[in-house]
Coordinates of C-alpha atoms in Angstrom, one line a residue:
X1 CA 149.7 99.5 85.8
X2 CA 146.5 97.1 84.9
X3 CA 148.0 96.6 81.6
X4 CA 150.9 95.2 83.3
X5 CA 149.4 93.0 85.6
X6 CA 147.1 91.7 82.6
X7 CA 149.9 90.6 80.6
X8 CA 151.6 89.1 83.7
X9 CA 148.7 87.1 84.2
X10 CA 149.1 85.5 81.2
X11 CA 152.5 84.8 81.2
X12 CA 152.6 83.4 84.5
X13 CA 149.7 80.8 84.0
X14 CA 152.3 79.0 81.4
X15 CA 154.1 75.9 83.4
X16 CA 157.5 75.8 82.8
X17 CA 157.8 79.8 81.7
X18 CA 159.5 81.5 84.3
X19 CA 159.6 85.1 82.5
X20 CA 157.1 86.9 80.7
X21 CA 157.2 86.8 76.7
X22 CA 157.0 90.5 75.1
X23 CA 153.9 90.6 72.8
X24 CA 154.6 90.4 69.2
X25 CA 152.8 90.3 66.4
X26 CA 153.2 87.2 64.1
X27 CA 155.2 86.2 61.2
X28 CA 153.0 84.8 58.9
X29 CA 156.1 82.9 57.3
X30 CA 156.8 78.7 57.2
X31 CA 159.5 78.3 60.1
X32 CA 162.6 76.4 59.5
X33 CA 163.8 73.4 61.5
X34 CA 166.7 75.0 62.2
X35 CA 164.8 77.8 64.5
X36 CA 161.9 75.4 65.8
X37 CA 164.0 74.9 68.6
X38 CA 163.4 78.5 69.1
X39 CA 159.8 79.0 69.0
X40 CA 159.5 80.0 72.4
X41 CA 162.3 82.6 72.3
X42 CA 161.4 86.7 71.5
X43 CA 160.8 87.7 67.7
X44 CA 163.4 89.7 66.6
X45 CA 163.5 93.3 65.9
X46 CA 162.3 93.6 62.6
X47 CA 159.1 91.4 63.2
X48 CA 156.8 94.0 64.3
X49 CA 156.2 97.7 64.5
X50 CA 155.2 97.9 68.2
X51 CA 157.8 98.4 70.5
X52 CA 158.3 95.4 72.9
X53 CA 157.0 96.1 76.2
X54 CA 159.2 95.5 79.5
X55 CA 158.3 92.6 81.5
X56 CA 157.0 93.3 84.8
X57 CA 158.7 91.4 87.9
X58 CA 155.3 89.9 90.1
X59 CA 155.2 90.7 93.8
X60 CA 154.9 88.3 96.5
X61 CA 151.8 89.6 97.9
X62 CA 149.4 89.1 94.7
X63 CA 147.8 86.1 94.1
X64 CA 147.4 84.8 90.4
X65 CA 143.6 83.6 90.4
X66 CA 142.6 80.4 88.1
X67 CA 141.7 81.3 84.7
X68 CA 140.4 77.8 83.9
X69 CA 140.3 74.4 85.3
X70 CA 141.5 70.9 83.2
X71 CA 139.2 68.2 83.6
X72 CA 141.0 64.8 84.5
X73 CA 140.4 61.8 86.1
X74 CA 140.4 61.1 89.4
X75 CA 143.8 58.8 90.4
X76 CA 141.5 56.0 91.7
X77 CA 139.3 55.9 88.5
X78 CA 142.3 54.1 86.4
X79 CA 144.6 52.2 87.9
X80 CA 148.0 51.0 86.3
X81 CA 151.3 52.4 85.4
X82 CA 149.9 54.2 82.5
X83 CA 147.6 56.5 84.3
X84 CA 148.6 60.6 83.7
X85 CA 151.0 62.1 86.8
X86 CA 148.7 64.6 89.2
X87 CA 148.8 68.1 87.7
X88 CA 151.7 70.1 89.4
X89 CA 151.4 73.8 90.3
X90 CA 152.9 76.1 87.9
X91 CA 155.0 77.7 90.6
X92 CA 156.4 74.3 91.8
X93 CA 157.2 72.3 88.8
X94 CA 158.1 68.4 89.1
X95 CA 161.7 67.8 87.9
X96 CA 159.6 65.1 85.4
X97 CA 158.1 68.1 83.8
X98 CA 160.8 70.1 83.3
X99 CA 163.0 67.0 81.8
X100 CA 159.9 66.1 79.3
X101 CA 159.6 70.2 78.8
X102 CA 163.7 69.8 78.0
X103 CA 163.1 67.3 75.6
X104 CA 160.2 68.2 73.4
X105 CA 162.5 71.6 73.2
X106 CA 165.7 70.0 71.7
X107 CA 163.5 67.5 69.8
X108 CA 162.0 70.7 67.4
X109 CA 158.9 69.9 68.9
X110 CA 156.5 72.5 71.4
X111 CA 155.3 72.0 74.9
X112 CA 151.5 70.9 73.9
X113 CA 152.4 67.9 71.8
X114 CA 153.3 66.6 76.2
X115 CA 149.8 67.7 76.9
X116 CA 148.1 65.6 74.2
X117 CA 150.3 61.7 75.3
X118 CA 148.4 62.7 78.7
X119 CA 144.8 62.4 77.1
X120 CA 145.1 58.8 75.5
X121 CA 143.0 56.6 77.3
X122 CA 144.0 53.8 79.2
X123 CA 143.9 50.4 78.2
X124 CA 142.6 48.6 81.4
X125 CA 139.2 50.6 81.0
X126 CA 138.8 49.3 77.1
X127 CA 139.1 45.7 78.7
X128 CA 136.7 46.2 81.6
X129 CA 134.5 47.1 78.7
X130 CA 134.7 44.0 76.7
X131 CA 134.8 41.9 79.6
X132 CA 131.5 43.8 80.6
X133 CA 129.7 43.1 77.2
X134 CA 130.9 39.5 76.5
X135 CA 129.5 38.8 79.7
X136 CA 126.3 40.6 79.2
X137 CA 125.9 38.7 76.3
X138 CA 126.4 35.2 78.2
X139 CA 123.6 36.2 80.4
X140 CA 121.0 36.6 77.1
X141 CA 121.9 33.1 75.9
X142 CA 121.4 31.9 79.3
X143 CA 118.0 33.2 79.4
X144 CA 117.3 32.0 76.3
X145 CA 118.2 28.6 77.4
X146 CA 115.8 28.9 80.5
X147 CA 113.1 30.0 78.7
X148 CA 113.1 27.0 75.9
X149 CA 113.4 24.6 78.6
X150 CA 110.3 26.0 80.2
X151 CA 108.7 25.8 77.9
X152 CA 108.9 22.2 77.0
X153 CA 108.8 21.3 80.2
X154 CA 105.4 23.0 80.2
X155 CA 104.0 21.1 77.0
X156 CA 102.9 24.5 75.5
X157 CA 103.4 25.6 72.2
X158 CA 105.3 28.3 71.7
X159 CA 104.1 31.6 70.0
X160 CA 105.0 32.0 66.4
X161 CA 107.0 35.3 65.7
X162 CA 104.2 36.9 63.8
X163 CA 101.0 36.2 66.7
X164 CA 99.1 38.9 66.9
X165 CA 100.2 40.1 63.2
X166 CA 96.5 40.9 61.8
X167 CA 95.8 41.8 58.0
X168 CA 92.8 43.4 57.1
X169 CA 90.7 42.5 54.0
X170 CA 93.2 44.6 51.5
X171 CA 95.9 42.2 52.8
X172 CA 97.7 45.5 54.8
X173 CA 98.4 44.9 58.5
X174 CA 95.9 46.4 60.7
X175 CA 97.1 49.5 63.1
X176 CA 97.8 48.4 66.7
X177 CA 95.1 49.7 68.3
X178 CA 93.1 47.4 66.8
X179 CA 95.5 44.5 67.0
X180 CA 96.2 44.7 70.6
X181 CA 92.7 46.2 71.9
X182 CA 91.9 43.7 74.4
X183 CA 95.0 44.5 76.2
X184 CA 94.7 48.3 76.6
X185 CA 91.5 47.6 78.0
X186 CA 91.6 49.6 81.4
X187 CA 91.0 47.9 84.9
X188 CA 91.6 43.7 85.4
X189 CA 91.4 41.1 82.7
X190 CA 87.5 40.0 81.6
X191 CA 85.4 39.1 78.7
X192 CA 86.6 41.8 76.9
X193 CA 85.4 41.8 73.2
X194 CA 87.7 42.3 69.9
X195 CA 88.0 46.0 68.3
X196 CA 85.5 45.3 64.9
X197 CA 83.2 43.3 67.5
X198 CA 82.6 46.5 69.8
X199 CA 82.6 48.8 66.5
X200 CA 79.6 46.6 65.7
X201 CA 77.9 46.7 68.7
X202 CA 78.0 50.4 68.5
X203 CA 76.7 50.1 64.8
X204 CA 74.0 48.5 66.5
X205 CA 72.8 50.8 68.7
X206 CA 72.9 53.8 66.2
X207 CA 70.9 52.2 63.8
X208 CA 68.7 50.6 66.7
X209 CA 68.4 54.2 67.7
X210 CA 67.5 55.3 64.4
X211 CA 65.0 52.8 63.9
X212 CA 63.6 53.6 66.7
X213 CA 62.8 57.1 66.2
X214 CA 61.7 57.0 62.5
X215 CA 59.3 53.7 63.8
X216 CA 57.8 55.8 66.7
X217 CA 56.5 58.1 63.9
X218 CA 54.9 55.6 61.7
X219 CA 57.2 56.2 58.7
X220 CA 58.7 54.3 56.6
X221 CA 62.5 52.8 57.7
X222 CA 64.7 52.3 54.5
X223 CA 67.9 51.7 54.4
X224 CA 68.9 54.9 53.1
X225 CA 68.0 57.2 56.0
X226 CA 69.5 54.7 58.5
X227 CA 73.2 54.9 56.5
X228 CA 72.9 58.8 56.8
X229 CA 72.0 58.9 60.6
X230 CA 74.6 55.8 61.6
X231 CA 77.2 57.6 60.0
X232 CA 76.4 61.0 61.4
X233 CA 76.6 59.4 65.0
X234 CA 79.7 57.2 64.9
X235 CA 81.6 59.1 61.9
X236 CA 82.2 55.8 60.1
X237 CA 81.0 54.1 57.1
X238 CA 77.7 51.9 57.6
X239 CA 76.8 49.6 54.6
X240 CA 74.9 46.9 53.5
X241 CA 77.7 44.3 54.9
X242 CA 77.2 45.5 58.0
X243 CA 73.5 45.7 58.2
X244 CA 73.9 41.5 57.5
X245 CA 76.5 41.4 59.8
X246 CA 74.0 42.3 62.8
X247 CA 71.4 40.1 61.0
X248 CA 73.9 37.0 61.9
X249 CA 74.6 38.4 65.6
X250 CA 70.9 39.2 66.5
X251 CA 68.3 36.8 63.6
X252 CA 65.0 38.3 65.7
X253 CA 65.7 42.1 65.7
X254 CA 64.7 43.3 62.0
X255 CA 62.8 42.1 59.4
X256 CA 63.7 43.2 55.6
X257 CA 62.0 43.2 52.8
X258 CA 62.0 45.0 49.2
X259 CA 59.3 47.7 48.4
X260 CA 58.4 50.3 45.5
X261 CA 56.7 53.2 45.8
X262 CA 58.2 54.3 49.1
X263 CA 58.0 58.2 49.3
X264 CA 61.3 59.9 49.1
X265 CA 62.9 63.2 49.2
X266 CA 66.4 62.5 47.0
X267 CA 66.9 63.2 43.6
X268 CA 68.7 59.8 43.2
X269 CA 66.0 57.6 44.0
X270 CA 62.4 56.8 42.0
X271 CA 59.6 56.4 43.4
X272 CA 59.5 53.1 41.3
X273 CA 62.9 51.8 42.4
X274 CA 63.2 49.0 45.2
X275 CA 64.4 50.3 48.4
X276 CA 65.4 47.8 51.3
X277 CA 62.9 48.5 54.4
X278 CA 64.0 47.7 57.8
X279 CA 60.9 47.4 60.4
X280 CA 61.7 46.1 64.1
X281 CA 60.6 42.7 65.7
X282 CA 58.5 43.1 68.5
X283 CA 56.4 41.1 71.3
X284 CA 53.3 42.9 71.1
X285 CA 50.9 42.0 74.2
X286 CA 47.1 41.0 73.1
X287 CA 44.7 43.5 73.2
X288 CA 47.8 46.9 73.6
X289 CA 48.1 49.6 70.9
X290 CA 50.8 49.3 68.4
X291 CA 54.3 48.5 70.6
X292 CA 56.8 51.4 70.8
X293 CA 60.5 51.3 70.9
X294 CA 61.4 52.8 74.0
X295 CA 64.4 53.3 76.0
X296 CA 64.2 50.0 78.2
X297 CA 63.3 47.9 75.2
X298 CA 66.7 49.8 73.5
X299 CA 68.9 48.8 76.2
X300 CA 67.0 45.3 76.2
X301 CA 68.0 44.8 72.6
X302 CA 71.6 46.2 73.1
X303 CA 72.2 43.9 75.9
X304 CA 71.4 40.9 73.8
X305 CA 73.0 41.9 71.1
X306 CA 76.4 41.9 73.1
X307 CA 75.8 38.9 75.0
X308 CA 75.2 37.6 71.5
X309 CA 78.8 38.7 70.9
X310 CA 80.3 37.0 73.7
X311 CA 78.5 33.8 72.9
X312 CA 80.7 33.9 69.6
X313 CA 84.0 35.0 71.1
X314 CA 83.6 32.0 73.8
X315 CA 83.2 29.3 70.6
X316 CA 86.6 30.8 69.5
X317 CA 88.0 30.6 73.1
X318 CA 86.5 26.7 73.3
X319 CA 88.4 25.5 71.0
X320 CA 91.5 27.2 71.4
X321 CA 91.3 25.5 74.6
X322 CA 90.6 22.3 73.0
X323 CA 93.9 22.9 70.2
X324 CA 96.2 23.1 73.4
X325 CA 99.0 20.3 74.4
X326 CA 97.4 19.3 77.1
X327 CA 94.0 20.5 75.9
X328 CA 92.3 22.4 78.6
X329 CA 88.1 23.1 79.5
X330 CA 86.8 25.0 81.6
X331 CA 83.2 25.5 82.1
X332 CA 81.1 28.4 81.0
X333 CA 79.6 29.9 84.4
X334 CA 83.0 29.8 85.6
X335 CA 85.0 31.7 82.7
X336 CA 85.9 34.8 84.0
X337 CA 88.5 35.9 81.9
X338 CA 90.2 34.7 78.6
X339 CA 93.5 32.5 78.5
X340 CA 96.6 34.7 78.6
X341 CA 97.8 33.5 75.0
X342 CA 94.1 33.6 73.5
X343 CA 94.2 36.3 70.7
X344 CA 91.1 37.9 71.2
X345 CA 91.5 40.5 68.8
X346 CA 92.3 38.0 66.3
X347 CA 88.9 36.1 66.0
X348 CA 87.8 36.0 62.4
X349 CA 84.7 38.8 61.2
X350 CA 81.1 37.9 61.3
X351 CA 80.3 36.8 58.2
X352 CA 77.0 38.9 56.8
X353 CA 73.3 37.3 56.1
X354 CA 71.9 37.1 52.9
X355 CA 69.4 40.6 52.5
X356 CA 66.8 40.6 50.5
X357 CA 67.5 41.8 46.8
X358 CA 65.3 43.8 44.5
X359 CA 63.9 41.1 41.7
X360 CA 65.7 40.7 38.8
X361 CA 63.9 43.5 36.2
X362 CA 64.7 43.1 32.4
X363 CA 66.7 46.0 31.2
X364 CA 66.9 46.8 27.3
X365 CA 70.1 48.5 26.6
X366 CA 70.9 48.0 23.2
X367 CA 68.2 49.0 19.8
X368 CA 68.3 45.6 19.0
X369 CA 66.8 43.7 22.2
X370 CA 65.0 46.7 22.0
X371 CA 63.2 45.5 18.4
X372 CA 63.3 42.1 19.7
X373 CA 60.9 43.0 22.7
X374 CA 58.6 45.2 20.4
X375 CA 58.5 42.1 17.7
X376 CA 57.3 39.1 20.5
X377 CA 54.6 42.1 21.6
X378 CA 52.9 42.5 18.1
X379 CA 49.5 41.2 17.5
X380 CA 49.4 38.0 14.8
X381 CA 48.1 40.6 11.9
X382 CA 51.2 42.5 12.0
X383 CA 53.5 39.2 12.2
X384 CA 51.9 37.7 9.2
X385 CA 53.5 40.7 7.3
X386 CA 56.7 41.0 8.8
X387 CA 56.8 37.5 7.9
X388 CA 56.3 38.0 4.3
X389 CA 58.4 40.8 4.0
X390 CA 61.5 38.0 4.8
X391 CA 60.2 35.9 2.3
X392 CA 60.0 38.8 0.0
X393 CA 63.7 39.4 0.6
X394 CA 65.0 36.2 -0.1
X395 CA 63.7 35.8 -2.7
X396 CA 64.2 39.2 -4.6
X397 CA 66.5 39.0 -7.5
X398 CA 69.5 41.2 -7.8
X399 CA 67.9 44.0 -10.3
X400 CA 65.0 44.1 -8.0
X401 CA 67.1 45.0 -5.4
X402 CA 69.1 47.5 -7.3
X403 CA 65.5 49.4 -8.1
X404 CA 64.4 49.0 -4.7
X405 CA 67.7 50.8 -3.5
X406 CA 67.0 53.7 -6.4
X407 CA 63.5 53.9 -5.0
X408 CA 64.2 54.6 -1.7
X409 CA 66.9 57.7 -3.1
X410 CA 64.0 59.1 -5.2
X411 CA 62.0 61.2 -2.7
X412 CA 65.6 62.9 -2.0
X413 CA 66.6 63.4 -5.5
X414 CA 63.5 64.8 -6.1
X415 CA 63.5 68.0 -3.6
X416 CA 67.0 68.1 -5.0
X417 CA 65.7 68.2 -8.2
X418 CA 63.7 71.0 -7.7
X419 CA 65.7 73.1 -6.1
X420 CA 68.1 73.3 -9.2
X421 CA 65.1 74.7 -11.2
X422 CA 64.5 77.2 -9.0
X423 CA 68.2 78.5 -9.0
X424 CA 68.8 77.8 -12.5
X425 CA 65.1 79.6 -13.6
X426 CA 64.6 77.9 -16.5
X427 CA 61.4 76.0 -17.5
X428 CA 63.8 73.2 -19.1
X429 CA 67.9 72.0 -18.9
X430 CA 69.4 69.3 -20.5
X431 CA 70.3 66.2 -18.6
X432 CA 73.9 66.6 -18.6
X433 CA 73.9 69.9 -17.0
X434 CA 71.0 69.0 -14.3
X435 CA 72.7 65.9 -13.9
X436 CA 75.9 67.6 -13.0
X437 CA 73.5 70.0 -10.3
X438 CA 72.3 66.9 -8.4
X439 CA 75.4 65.1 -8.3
X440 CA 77.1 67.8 -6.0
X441 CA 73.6 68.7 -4.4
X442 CA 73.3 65.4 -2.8
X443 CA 74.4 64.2 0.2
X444 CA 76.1 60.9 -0.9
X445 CA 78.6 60.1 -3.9
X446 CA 77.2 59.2 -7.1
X447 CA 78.4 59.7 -10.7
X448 CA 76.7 61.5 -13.4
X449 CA 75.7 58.2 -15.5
X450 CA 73.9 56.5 -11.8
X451 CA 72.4 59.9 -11.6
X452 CA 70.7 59.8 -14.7
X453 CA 69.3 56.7 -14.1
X454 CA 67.2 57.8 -11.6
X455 CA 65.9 61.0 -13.5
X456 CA 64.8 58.4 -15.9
X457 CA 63.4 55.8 -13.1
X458 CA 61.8 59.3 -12.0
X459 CA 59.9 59.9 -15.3
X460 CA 58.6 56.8 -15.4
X461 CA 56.7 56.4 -12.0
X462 CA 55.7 60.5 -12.0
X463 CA 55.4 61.1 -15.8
X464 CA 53.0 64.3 -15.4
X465 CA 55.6 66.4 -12.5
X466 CA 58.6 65.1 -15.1
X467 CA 59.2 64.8 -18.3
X468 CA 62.2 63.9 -20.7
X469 CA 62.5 65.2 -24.1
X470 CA 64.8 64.3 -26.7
X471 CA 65.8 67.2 -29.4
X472 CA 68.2 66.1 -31.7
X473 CA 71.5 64.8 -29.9
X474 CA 70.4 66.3 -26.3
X475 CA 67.6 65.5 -24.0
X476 CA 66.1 67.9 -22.2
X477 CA 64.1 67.8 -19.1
X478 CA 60.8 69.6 -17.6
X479 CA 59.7 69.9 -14.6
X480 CA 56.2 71.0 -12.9
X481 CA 56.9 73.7 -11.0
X482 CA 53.4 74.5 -9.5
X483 CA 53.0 70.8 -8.3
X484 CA 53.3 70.6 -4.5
X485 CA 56.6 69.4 -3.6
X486 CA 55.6 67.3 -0.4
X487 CA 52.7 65.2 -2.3
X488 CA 55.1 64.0 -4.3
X489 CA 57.2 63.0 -2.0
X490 CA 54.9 61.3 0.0
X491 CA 53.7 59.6 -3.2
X492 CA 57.3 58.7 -4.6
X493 CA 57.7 56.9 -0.6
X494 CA 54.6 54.9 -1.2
X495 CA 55.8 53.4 -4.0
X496 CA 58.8 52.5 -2.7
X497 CA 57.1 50.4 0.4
X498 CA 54.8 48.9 -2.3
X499 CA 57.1 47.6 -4.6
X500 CA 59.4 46.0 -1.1
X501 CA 55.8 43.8 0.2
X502 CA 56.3 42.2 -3.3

């Protein structure tokens, strides 16, 4: 019985359907247009394996509850002929229903292609839309229009599109919080200060702070351990710009001044090296111990410093005033607040001081200024001789300077020369084959013929440690074994610097 009344439920929600359609499965088949007339009708026998189920005849007494409600329009919301008809009840259908139901059936077509005319939207609400916007769009011209005339009327300038646009010193646009400080500022309108001008006031009272403490103790303020504490308390950078940046602000609150010899604790920094010391300026009364930085003269100092600050700001403010159409002035005890189109944020950076620098120190970094500074330090003795030396070499002759050259090789060739007698262990060899033993013994390229040359340059200057013997076609040569090798060198190296002072 509940199956019944299920499928009955179904059937009977359909408008237009006054029996209930057996169950089928579907045909998965393209339908012809001859039987798309009949697509509402019962599938035929063969269609399905299940057996089709009697339809069950409703009684008066149940009520068919709503599965599901169609949203439409309200009939006042759209006015016009081409507004949808009002739903109609399934059990009492309009005769305009059942003709348009007739004819979608003998057209080939199926009942839902009626339901979708009904959801095209109406016309009249696309226009009140346009009409909407175009007139929307008169009113921003018109206020346009108002607001030029006001303007000129007023005799003001008007702002250029990119006011307030500030680019920092890389040439990128600053963030806004910067840009538009002075206007987040909370309570009403004053003197209010730009962003890098309160970041500087802050700078100054770290490094006041700082100062003060490391004063107090008697030690010595350098630059070095104020960057390290500034930038500890505020968690920004703190550099030497800065430092003359608060020199131009407040002139009487430090006084600077390069030392050496300042004892430190950091492996980057001599004792030797200039460091930049920072000591405070204070009134010190006549006949009172060393003045202290306390916490009154601290706030004195900070006050000053920002009234300092203000001072500036109000020169900018002056003649902003003054660059006005009409210009404007207002006097100083009365200012209370800035002009509304004053850009406080965009008043230009303090420009630093001038610190005191380290004096210039002479740096040799090459071997040659090196020489250069050693030769303008020798005594006249020793610049006598270097100046005869030159003479000596310009005017040397060409052999001279090819025996020089040979003279300078000979202490080399020599410990050479000795070593091939000690591996060949023989009292005498002939100069072709110890000529051969030097030539790839020594360190630079020479050919057998050069190398003999020196054996017999050798012979000459040190006849008793070498000797040269000539048997028949072959010469022989004998060397001193028990003579002490460095002697000889030394001697052979005295030679050489005798015969270059010539």
């Amino acid at each position: 019985m509940a199956q019944r009344r299920l499928t009955d439920f179904f059937a009977r929600r359909r408008p237009g359907v006054s029996t209930t359609l057996p169950r089928a499965k579907p045909a998965w088949r393209t339908p012809s247009p001859a039987k798309s007339a009949a697509c509402a009708a019962a599938p035929g026998p063969g269609s399905s394996r299940k057996r089709a189920r009697p339809p069950a005849e409703p009684t008066r007494d149940e009520r068919v509850p709503p599965a599901r409600k169609r949203l439409r329009l309200p009939a006042d919301a759209v006015s016009g002929p081409s507004s949808p008809p009002a739903p109609v009840s399934p059990e009492h259908p309009s005769p305009q229903s059942k003709e348009t139901k007739k004819a979608a059936r003998s057209a080939g077509g199926r009942p839902c292609l009626a339901a979708q005319e009904n959801k095209v939207p109406s016309k009249v609400t696309v226009s009140e839309l346009k009409s909407c916007l175009q007139r929307a769009q008169e009113l921003g011209a018109r206020v346009q229009e108002l607001k030029a005339s006001a303007q000129k009327d007023a005799g003001e300038p008007s702002a250029p599109e990119d006011e307030g646009r500030l680019e920092g010193p890389c040439g990128e646009q600053m963030p806004a919080y910067q840009r538009f400080h002075a206007l987040a500022q909370p309570g009403p309108p004053g003197l209010v200060l730009p962003y890098k001008y309160q970041v500087l006031a802050e700078m100054f009272r770290s490094m006041d702070t700082i100062v003060g403490m490391l004063y107090n103790r008697s030690e010595t303020v350098t630059f070095a351990k104020v960057k390290q504490g500034v930038q500890d308390m505020m968690r920004k950078r703190f550099e030497e710009r800065n430092v003359g940046q608060i020199k131009t602000v407040y002139p009487g609150s430090y006084h600077f001044r390069q030392e050496r010899f300042v004892p430190t604790f950091k492996d980057g920094i001599k004792r030797s090296d200039y460091q930049l010391t920072i000591e405070p300026l204070l009134d010190q009364q006549a006949g009172s111990a060393a003045p202290q930085l306390t916490a009154s003269r601290l706030l004195q100092r900070r006050q000053v410093f920002s009234q300092n600050l203000v001072a500036r700001v109000r020169e900018h403010h002056r003649a902003f005033l003054a660059s006005l159409n009409p210009p404007m002035e207002v006097p100083e005890d009365q200012l209370t607040r800035w002009h509304p189109r004053f850009n406080v944020d965009g008043v230009p950076d303090i420009e630093p001081a001038e610190l005191p620098q380290p004096p210039a120190v002479e740096k040799l970094t090459t071997a040659q200024e090196v020489l250069a500074r050693a030769r303008s330090l020798m005594s006249p003795r020793i610049r006598a001789k270097e100046a005869q030396k030159q003479l000596a070499q310009m005017t040397r002759r060409p052999e001279q300077e090819q025996r020089l050259q040979r003279l300078e090789r000979l202490p080399e060739l020599a410990r050479v020369l000795r070593g091939v007698f000690v591996s060949e262990r023989k009292p005498a060899l002939t100069m072709e084959v110890a000529c051969a033993r030097m030539v790839g013994s020594y360190r630079a390229a020479m050919s057998p013929g050069e190398m003999e040359k020196h054996l017999q340059l050798l012979s000459e200057l040190l006849p008793d440690w070498l000797s040269l013997h000539r048997i028949r076609t072959d010469t022989y040569v004998k060397l001193d074994k028990a003579a002490d090798l460095a002697g000889v060198m030394e001697q052979l190296a005295r030679l050489a610097r005798a015969e270059e002072t010539l």
